[in-house]
PDB file of C-alpha atoms and ligand atoms in Angstrom:
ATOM      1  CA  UNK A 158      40.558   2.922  20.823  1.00 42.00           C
ATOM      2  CA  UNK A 159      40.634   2.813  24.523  1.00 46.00           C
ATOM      3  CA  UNK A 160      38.175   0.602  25.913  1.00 45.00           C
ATOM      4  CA  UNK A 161      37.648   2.433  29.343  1.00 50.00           C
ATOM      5  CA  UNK A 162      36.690   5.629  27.290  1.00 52.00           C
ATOM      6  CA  UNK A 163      34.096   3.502  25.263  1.00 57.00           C
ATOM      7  CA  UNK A 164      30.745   4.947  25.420  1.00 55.00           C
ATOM      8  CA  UNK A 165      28.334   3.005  27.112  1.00 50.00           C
ATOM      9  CA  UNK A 166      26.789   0.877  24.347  1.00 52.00           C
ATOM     10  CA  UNK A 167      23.437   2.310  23.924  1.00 51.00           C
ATOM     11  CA  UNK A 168      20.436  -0.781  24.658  1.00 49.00           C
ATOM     12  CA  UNK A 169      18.032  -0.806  21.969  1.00 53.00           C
ATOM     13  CA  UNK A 170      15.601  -3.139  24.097  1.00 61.00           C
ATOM     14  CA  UNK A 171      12.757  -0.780  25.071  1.00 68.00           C
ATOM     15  CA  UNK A 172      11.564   0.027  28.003  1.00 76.00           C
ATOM     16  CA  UNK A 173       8.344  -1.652  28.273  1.00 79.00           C
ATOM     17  CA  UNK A 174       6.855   0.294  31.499  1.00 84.00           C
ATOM     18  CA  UNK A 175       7.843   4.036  29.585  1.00 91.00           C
ATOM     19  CA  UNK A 176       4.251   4.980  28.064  1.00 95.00           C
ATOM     20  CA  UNK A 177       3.150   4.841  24.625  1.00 97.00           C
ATOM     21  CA  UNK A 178       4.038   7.914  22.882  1.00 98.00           C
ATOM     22  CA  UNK A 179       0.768   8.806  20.295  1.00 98.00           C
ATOM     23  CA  UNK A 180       1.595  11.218  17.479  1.00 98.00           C
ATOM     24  CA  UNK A 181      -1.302  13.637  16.611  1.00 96.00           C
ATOM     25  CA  UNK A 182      -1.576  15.745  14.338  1.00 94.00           C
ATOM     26  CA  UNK A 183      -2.604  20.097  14.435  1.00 87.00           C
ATOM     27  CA  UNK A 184      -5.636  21.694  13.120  1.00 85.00           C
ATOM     28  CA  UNK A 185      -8.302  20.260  11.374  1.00 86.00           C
ATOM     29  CA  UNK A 186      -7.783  16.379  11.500  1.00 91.00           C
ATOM     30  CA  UNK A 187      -7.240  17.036  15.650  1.00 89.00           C
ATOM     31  CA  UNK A 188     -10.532  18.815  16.052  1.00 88.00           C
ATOM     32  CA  UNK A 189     -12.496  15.706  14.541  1.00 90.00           C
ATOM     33  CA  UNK A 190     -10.575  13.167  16.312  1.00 94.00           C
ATOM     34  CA  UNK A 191     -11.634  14.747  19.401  1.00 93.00           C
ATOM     35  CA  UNK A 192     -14.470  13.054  19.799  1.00 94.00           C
ATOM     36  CA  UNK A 193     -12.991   9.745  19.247  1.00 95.00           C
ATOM     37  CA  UNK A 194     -10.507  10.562  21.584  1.00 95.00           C
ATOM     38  CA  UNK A 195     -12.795  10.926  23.800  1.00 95.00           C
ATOM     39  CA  UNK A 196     -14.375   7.262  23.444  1.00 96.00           C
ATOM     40  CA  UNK A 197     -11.360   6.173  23.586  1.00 96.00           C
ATOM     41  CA  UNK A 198     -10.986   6.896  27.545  1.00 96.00           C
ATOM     42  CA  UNK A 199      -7.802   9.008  26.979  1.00 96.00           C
ATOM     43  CA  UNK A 200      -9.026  12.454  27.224  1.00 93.00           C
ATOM     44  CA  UNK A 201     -12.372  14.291  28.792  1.00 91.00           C
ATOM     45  CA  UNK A 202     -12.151  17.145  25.908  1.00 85.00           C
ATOM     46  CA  UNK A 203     -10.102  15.404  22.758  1.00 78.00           C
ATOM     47  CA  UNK A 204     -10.647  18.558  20.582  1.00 74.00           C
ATOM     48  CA  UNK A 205      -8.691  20.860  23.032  1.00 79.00           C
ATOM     49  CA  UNK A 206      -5.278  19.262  23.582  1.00 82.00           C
ATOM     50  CA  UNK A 207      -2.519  21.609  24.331  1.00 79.00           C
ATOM     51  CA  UNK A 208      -4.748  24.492  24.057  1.00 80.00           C
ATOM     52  CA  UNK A 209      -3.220  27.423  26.071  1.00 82.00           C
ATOM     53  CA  UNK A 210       0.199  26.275  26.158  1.00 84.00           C
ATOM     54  CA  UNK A 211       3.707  25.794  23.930  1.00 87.00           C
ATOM     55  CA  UNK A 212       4.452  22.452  25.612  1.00 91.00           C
ATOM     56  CA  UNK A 213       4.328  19.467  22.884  1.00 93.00           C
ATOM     57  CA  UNK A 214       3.791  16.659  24.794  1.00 95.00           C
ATOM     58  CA  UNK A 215       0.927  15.919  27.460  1.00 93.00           C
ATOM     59  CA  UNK A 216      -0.299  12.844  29.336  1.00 94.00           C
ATOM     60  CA  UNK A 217      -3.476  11.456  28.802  1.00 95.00           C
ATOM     61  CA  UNK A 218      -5.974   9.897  31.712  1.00 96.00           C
ATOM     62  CA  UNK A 219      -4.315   6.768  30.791  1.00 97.00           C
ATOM     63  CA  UNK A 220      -0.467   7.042  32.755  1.00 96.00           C
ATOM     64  CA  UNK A 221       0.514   4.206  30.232  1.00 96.00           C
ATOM     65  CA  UNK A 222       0.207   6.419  26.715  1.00 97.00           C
ATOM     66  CA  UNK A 223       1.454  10.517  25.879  1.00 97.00           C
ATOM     67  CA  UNK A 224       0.288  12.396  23.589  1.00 96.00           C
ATOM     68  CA  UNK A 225       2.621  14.776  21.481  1.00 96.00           C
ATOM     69  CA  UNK A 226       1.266  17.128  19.091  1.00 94.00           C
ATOM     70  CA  UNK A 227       3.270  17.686  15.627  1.00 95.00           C
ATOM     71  CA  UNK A 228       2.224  18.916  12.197  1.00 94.00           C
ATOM     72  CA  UNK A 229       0.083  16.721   9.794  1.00 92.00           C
ATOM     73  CA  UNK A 230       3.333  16.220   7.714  1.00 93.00           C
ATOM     74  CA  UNK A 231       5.605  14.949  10.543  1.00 97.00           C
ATOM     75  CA  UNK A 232       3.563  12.575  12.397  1.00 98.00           C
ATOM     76  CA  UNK A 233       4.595   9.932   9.664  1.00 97.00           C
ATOM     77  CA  UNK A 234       8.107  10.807  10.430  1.00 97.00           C
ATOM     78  CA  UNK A 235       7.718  10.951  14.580  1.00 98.00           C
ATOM     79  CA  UNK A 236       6.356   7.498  13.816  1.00 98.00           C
ATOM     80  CA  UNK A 237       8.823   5.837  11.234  1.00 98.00           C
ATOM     81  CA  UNK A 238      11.730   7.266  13.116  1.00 97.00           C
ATOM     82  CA  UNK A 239      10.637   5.510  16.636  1.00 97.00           C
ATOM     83  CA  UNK A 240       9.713   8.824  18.180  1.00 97.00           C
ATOM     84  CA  UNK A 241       6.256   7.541  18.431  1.00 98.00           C
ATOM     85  CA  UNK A 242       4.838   4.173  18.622  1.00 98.00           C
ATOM     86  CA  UNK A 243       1.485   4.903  17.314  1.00 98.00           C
ATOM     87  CA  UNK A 244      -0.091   8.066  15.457  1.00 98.00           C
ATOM     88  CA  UNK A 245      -2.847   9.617  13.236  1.00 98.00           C
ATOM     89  CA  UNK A 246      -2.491  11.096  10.083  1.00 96.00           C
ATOM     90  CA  UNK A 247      -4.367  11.362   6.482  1.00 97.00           C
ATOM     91  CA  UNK A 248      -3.707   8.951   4.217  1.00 97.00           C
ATOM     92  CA  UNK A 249      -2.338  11.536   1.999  1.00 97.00           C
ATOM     93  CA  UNK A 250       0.669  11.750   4.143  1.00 97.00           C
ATOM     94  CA  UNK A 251       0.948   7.926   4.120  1.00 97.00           C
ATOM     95  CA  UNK A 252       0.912   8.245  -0.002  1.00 97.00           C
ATOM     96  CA  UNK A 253       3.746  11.087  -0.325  1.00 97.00           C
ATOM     97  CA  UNK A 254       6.273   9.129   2.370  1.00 96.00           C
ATOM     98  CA  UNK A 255       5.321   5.752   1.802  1.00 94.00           C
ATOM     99  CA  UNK A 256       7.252   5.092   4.693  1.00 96.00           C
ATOM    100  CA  UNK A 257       8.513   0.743   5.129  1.00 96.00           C
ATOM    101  CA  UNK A 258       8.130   0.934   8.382  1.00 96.00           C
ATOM    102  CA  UNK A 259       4.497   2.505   9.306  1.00 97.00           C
ATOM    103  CA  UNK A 260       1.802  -0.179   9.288  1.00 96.00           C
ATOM    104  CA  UNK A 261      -1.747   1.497   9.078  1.00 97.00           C
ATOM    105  CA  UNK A 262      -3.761  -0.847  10.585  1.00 96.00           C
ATOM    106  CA  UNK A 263      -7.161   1.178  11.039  1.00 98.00           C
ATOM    107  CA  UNK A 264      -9.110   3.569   8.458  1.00 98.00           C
ATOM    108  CA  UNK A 265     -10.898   5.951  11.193  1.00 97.00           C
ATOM    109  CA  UNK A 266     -13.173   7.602   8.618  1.00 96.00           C
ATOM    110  CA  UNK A 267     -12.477  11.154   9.593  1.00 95.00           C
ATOM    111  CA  UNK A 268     -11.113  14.015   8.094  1.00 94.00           C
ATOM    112  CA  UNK A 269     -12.274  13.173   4.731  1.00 96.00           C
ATOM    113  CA  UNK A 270     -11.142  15.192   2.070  1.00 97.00           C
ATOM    114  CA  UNK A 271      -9.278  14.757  -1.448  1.00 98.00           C
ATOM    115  CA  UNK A 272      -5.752  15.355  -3.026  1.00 98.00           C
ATOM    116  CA  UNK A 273      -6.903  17.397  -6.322  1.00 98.00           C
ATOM    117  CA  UNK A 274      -5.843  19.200  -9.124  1.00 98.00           C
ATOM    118  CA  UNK A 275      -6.965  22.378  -9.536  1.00 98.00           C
ATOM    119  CA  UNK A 276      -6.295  25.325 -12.164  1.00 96.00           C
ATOM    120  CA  UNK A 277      -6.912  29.006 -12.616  1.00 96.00           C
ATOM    121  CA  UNK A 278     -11.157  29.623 -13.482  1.00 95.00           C
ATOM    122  CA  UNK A 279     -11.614  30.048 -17.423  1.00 85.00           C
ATOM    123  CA  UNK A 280      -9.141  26.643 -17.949  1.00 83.00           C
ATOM    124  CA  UNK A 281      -9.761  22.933 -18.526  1.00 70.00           C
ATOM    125  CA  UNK A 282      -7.377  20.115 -18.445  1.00 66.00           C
ATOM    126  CA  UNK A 283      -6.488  20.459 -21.638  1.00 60.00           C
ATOM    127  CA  UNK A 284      -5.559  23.934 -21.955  1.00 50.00           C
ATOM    128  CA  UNK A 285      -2.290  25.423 -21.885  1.00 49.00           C
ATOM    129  CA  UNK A 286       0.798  23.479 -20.835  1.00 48.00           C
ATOM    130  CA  UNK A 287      -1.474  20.143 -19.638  1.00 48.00           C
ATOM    131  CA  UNK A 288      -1.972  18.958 -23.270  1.00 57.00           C
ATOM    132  CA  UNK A 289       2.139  18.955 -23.286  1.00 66.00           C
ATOM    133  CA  UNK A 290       4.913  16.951 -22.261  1.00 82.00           C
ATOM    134  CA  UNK A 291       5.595  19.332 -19.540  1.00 85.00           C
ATOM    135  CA  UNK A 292       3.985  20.583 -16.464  1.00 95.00           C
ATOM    136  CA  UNK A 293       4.943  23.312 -13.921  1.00 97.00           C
ATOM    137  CA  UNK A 294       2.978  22.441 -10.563  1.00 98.00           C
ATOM    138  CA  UNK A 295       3.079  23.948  -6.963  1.00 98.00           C
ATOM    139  CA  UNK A 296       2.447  21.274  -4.527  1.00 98.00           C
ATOM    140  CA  UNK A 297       3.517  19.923  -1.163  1.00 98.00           C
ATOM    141  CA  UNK A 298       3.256  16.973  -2.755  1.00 98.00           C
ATOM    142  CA  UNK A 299       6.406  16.327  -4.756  1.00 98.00           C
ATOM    143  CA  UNK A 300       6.026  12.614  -4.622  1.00 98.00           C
ATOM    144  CA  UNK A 301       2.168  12.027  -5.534  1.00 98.00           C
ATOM    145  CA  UNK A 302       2.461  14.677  -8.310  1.00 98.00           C
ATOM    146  CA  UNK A 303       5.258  13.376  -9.806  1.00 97.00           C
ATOM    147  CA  UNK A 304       3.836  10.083  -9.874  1.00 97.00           C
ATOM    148  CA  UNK A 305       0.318  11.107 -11.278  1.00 97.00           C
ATOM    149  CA  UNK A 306       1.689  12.994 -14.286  1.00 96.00           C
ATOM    150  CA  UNK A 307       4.403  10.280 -14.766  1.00 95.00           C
ATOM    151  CA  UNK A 308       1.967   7.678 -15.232  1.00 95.00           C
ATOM    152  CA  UNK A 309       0.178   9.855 -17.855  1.00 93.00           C
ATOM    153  CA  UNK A 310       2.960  10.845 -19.798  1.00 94.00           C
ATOM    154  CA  UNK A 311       3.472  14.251 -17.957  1.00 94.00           C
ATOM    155  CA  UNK A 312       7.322  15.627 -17.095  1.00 94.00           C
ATOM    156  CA  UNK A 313       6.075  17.839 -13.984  1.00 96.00           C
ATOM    157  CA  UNK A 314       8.191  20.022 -12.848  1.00 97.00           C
ATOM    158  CA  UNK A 315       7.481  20.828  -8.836  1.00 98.00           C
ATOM    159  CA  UNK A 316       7.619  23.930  -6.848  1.00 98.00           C
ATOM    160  CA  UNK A 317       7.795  22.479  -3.224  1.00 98.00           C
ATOM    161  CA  UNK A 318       6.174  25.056  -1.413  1.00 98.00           C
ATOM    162  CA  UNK A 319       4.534  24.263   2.313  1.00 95.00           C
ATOM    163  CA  UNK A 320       1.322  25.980   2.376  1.00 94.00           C
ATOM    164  CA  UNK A 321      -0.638  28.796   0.264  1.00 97.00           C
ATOM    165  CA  UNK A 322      -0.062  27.161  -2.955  1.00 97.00           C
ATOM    166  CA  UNK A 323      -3.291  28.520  -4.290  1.00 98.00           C
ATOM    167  CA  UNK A 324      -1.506  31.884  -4.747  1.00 98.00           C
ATOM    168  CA  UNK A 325       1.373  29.950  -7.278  1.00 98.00           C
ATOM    169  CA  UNK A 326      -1.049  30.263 -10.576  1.00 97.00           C
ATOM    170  CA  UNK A 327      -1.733  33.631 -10.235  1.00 94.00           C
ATOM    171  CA  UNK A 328       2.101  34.630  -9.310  1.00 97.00           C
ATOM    172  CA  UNK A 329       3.203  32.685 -12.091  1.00 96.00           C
ATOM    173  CA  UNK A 330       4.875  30.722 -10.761  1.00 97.00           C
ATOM    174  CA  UNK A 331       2.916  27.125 -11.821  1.00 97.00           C
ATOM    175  CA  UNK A 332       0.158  26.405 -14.341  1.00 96.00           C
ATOM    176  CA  UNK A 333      -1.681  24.383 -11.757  1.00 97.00           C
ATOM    177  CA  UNK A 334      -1.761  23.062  -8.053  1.00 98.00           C
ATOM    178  CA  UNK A 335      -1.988  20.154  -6.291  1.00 98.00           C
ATOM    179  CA  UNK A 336      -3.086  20.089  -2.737  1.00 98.00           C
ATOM    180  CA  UNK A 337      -5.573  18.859  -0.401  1.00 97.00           C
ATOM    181  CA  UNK A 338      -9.479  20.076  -1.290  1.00 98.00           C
ATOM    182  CA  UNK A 339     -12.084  19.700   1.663  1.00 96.00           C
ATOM    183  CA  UNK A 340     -14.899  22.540   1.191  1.00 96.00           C
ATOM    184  CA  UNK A 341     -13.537  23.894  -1.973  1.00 97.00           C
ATOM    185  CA  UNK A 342     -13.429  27.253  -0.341  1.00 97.00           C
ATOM    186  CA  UNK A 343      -9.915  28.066  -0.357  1.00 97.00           C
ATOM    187  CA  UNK A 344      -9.726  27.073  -4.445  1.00 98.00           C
ATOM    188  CA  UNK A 345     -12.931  29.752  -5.090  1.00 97.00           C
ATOM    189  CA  UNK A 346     -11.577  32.171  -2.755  1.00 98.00           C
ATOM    190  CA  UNK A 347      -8.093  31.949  -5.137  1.00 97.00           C
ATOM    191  CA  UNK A 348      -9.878  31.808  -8.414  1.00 97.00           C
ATOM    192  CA  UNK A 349      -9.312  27.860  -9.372  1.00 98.00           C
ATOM    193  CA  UNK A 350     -11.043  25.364  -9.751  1.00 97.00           C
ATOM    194  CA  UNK A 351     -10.940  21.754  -8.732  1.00 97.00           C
ATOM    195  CA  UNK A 352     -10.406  19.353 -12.225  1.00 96.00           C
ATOM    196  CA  UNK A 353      -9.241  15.732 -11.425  1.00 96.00           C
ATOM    197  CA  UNK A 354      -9.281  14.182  -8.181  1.00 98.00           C
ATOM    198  CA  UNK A 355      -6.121  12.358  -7.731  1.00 98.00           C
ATOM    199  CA  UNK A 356      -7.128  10.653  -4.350  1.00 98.00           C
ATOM    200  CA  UNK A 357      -9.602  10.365  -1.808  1.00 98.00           C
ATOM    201  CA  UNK A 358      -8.323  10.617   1.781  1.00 97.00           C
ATOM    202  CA  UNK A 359      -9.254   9.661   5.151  1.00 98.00           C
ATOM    203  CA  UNK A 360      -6.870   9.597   8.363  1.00 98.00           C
ATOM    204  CA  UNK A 361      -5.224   6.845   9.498  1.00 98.00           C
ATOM    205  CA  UNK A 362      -4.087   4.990  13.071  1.00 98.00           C
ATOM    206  CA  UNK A 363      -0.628   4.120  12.014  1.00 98.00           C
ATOM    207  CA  UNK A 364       1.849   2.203  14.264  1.00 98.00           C
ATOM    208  CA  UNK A 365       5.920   1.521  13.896  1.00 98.00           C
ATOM    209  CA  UNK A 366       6.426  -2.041  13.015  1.00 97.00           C
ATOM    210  CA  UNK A 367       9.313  -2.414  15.502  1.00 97.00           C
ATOM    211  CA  UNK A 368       7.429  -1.442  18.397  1.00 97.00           C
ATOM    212  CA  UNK A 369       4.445  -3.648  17.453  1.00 97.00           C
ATOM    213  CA  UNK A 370       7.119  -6.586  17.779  1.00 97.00           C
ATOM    214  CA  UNK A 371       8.430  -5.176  20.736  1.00 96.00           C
ATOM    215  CA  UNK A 372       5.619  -4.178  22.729  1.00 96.00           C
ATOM    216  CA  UNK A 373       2.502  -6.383  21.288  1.00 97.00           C
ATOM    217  CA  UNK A 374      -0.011  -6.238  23.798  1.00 96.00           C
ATOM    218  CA  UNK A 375       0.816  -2.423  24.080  1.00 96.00           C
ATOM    219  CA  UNK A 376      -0.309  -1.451  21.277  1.00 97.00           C
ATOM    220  CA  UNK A 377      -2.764  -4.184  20.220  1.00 97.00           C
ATOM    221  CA  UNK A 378      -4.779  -2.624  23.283  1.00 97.00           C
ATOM    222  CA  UNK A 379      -4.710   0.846  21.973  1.00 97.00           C
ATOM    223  CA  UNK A 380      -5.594  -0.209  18.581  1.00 98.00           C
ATOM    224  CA  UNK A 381      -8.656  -2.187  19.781  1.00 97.00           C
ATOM    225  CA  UNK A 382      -9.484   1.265  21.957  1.00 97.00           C
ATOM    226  CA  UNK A 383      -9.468   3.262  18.845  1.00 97.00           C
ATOM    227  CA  UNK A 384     -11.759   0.540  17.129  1.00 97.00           C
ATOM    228  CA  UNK A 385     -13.962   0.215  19.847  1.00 96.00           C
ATOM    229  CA  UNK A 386     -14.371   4.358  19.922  1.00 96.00           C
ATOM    230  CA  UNK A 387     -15.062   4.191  16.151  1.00 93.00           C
ATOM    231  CA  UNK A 388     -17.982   1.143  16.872  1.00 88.00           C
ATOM    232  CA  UNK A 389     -19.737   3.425  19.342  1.00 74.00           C
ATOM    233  CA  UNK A 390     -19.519   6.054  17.118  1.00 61.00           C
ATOM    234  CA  UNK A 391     -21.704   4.105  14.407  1.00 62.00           C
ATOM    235  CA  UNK A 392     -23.827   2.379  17.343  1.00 60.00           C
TER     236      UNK A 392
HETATM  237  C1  PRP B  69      -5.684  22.626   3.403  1.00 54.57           C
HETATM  238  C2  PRP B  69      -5.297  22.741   1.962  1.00 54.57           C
HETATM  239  C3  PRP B  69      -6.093  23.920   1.486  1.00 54.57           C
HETATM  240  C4  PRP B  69      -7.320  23.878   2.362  1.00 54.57           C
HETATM  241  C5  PRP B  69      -8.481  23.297   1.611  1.00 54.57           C
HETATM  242  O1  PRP B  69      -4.900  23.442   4.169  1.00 54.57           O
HETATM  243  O2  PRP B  69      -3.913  22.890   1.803  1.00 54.57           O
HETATM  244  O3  PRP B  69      -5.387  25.124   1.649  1.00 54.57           O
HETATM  245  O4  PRP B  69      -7.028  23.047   3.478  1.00 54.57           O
HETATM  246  O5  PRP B  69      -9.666  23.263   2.406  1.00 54.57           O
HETATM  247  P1  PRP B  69     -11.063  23.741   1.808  1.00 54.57           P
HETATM  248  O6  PRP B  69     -11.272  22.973   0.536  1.00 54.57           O
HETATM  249  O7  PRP B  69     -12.073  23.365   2.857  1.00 54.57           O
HETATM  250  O8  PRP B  69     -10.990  25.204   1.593  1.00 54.57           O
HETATM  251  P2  PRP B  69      -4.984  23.378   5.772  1.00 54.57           P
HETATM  252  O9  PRP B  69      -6.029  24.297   6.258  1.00 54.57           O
HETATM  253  O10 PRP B  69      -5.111  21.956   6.202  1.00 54.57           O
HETATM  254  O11 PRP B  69      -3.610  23.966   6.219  1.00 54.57           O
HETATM  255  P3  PRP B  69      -2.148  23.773   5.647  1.00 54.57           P
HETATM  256  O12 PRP B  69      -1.995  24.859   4.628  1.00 54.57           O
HETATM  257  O13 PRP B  69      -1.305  23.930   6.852  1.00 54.57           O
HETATM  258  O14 PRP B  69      -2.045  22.403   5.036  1.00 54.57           O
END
């Protein structure tokens, strides 16, 4: 090849003045991480960030850290891919990627909810297919369902769908569903019921294990931020 066309090699040293960029995540893990944002010094209203417009990326009161809003689901991604140094997310995320290079360094005791199984009303654990070999579930959980039922002798057999799962029993389209469970209102409002809690879940600060070598004291300061906001919280 011709060296004067070369590309420019591209530097993988990074730039340590750029800000921080901190994955969070829509809906309802945002809205009660607001107030720890809040503590944190990095925003005067942490529940309404990026309210009123489509942009996905916003500074913060602190010109050394951006924040960039993503679904639930991706901020693992944004944050094992480099996109973003530092994040939140539930730990149900964490358990489905399982991603080598996401530390989780700090439980923040929000968002608490569980990752359940739940089947039509009128039908136990043991009824229909669950007493067999062989399991149709609708999750967006391929990886933590598969691994449940594994471990108890279960084939299941997934239907990946992204959201409204609860409708998959009656459709017939699964036996049963696996999927996050807060209030229990969304399972009643389908007709199912919750029957074995696979996990409980809490969100996560999670951090890329590159950057954390790359840019320490970066990131060790807005870790100890985030645990200082959660020790006023229980002062
Ligand atoms: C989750 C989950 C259920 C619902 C459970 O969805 O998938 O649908 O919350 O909550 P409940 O027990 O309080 O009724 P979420 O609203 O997070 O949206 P999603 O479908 O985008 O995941």
């Amino acid at each position: 090849m011709n060296a004067a066309i070369d590309p420019a090699p591209i530097s993988s040293a990074p730039d340590q003045d750029a800000p921080l960029i901190l994955a969070l995540p829509k809906g309802r893990i945002l809205k009660a991480l607001g107030p720890v944002l809040e503590r944190t010094g990095l925003f005067r209203d942490g529940s309404a960030i990026g309210e009123g417009t489509r942009s996905l990326r916003f500074p913060t009161l602190d010109p050394q850290v951006d924040v960039v809003r993503v679904r639930s689901f991706d901020v693992a991604t944004f944050v094992a891919h480099g996109g973003a140094q530092i994040g939140v997310c539930g730990a149900d995320v964490l358990m489905e990627f399982d991603y080598p290079d996401i530390y989780a360094p700090l439980d923040l005791g929000i968002g608490g909810c569980r990752i359940s199984i739940a089947r039509p009303v009128g039908t136990g654990a043991h009824d229909n297919q669950a007493a067999s070999s062989h399991l149709r579930v609708a999750t967006k959980y391929p990886t933590i369902t598969r691994r449940h039922f594994a471990a108890k002798g279960v084939n299941a057999e997934i239907v990946h769908l992204h959201g409204a799962m609860e409708l998959a029993p009656t459709l017939d389209m699964a036996s049963v569903i696996v999927d996050l469970v807060d209030t229990g209102s969304t399972l009643k409002a389908n007709g199912l019921h919750e029957t074995d809690v696979i996990a409980h879940v809490t969100s996560r600060l999670i951090v890329n294990r590159v950057a954390l070598k790359t840019r320490p004291d970066a990131i060790r300061a807005l870790i100890e931020r985030f645990r200082d906001a959660l020790q006023e919280n229980v002062a």
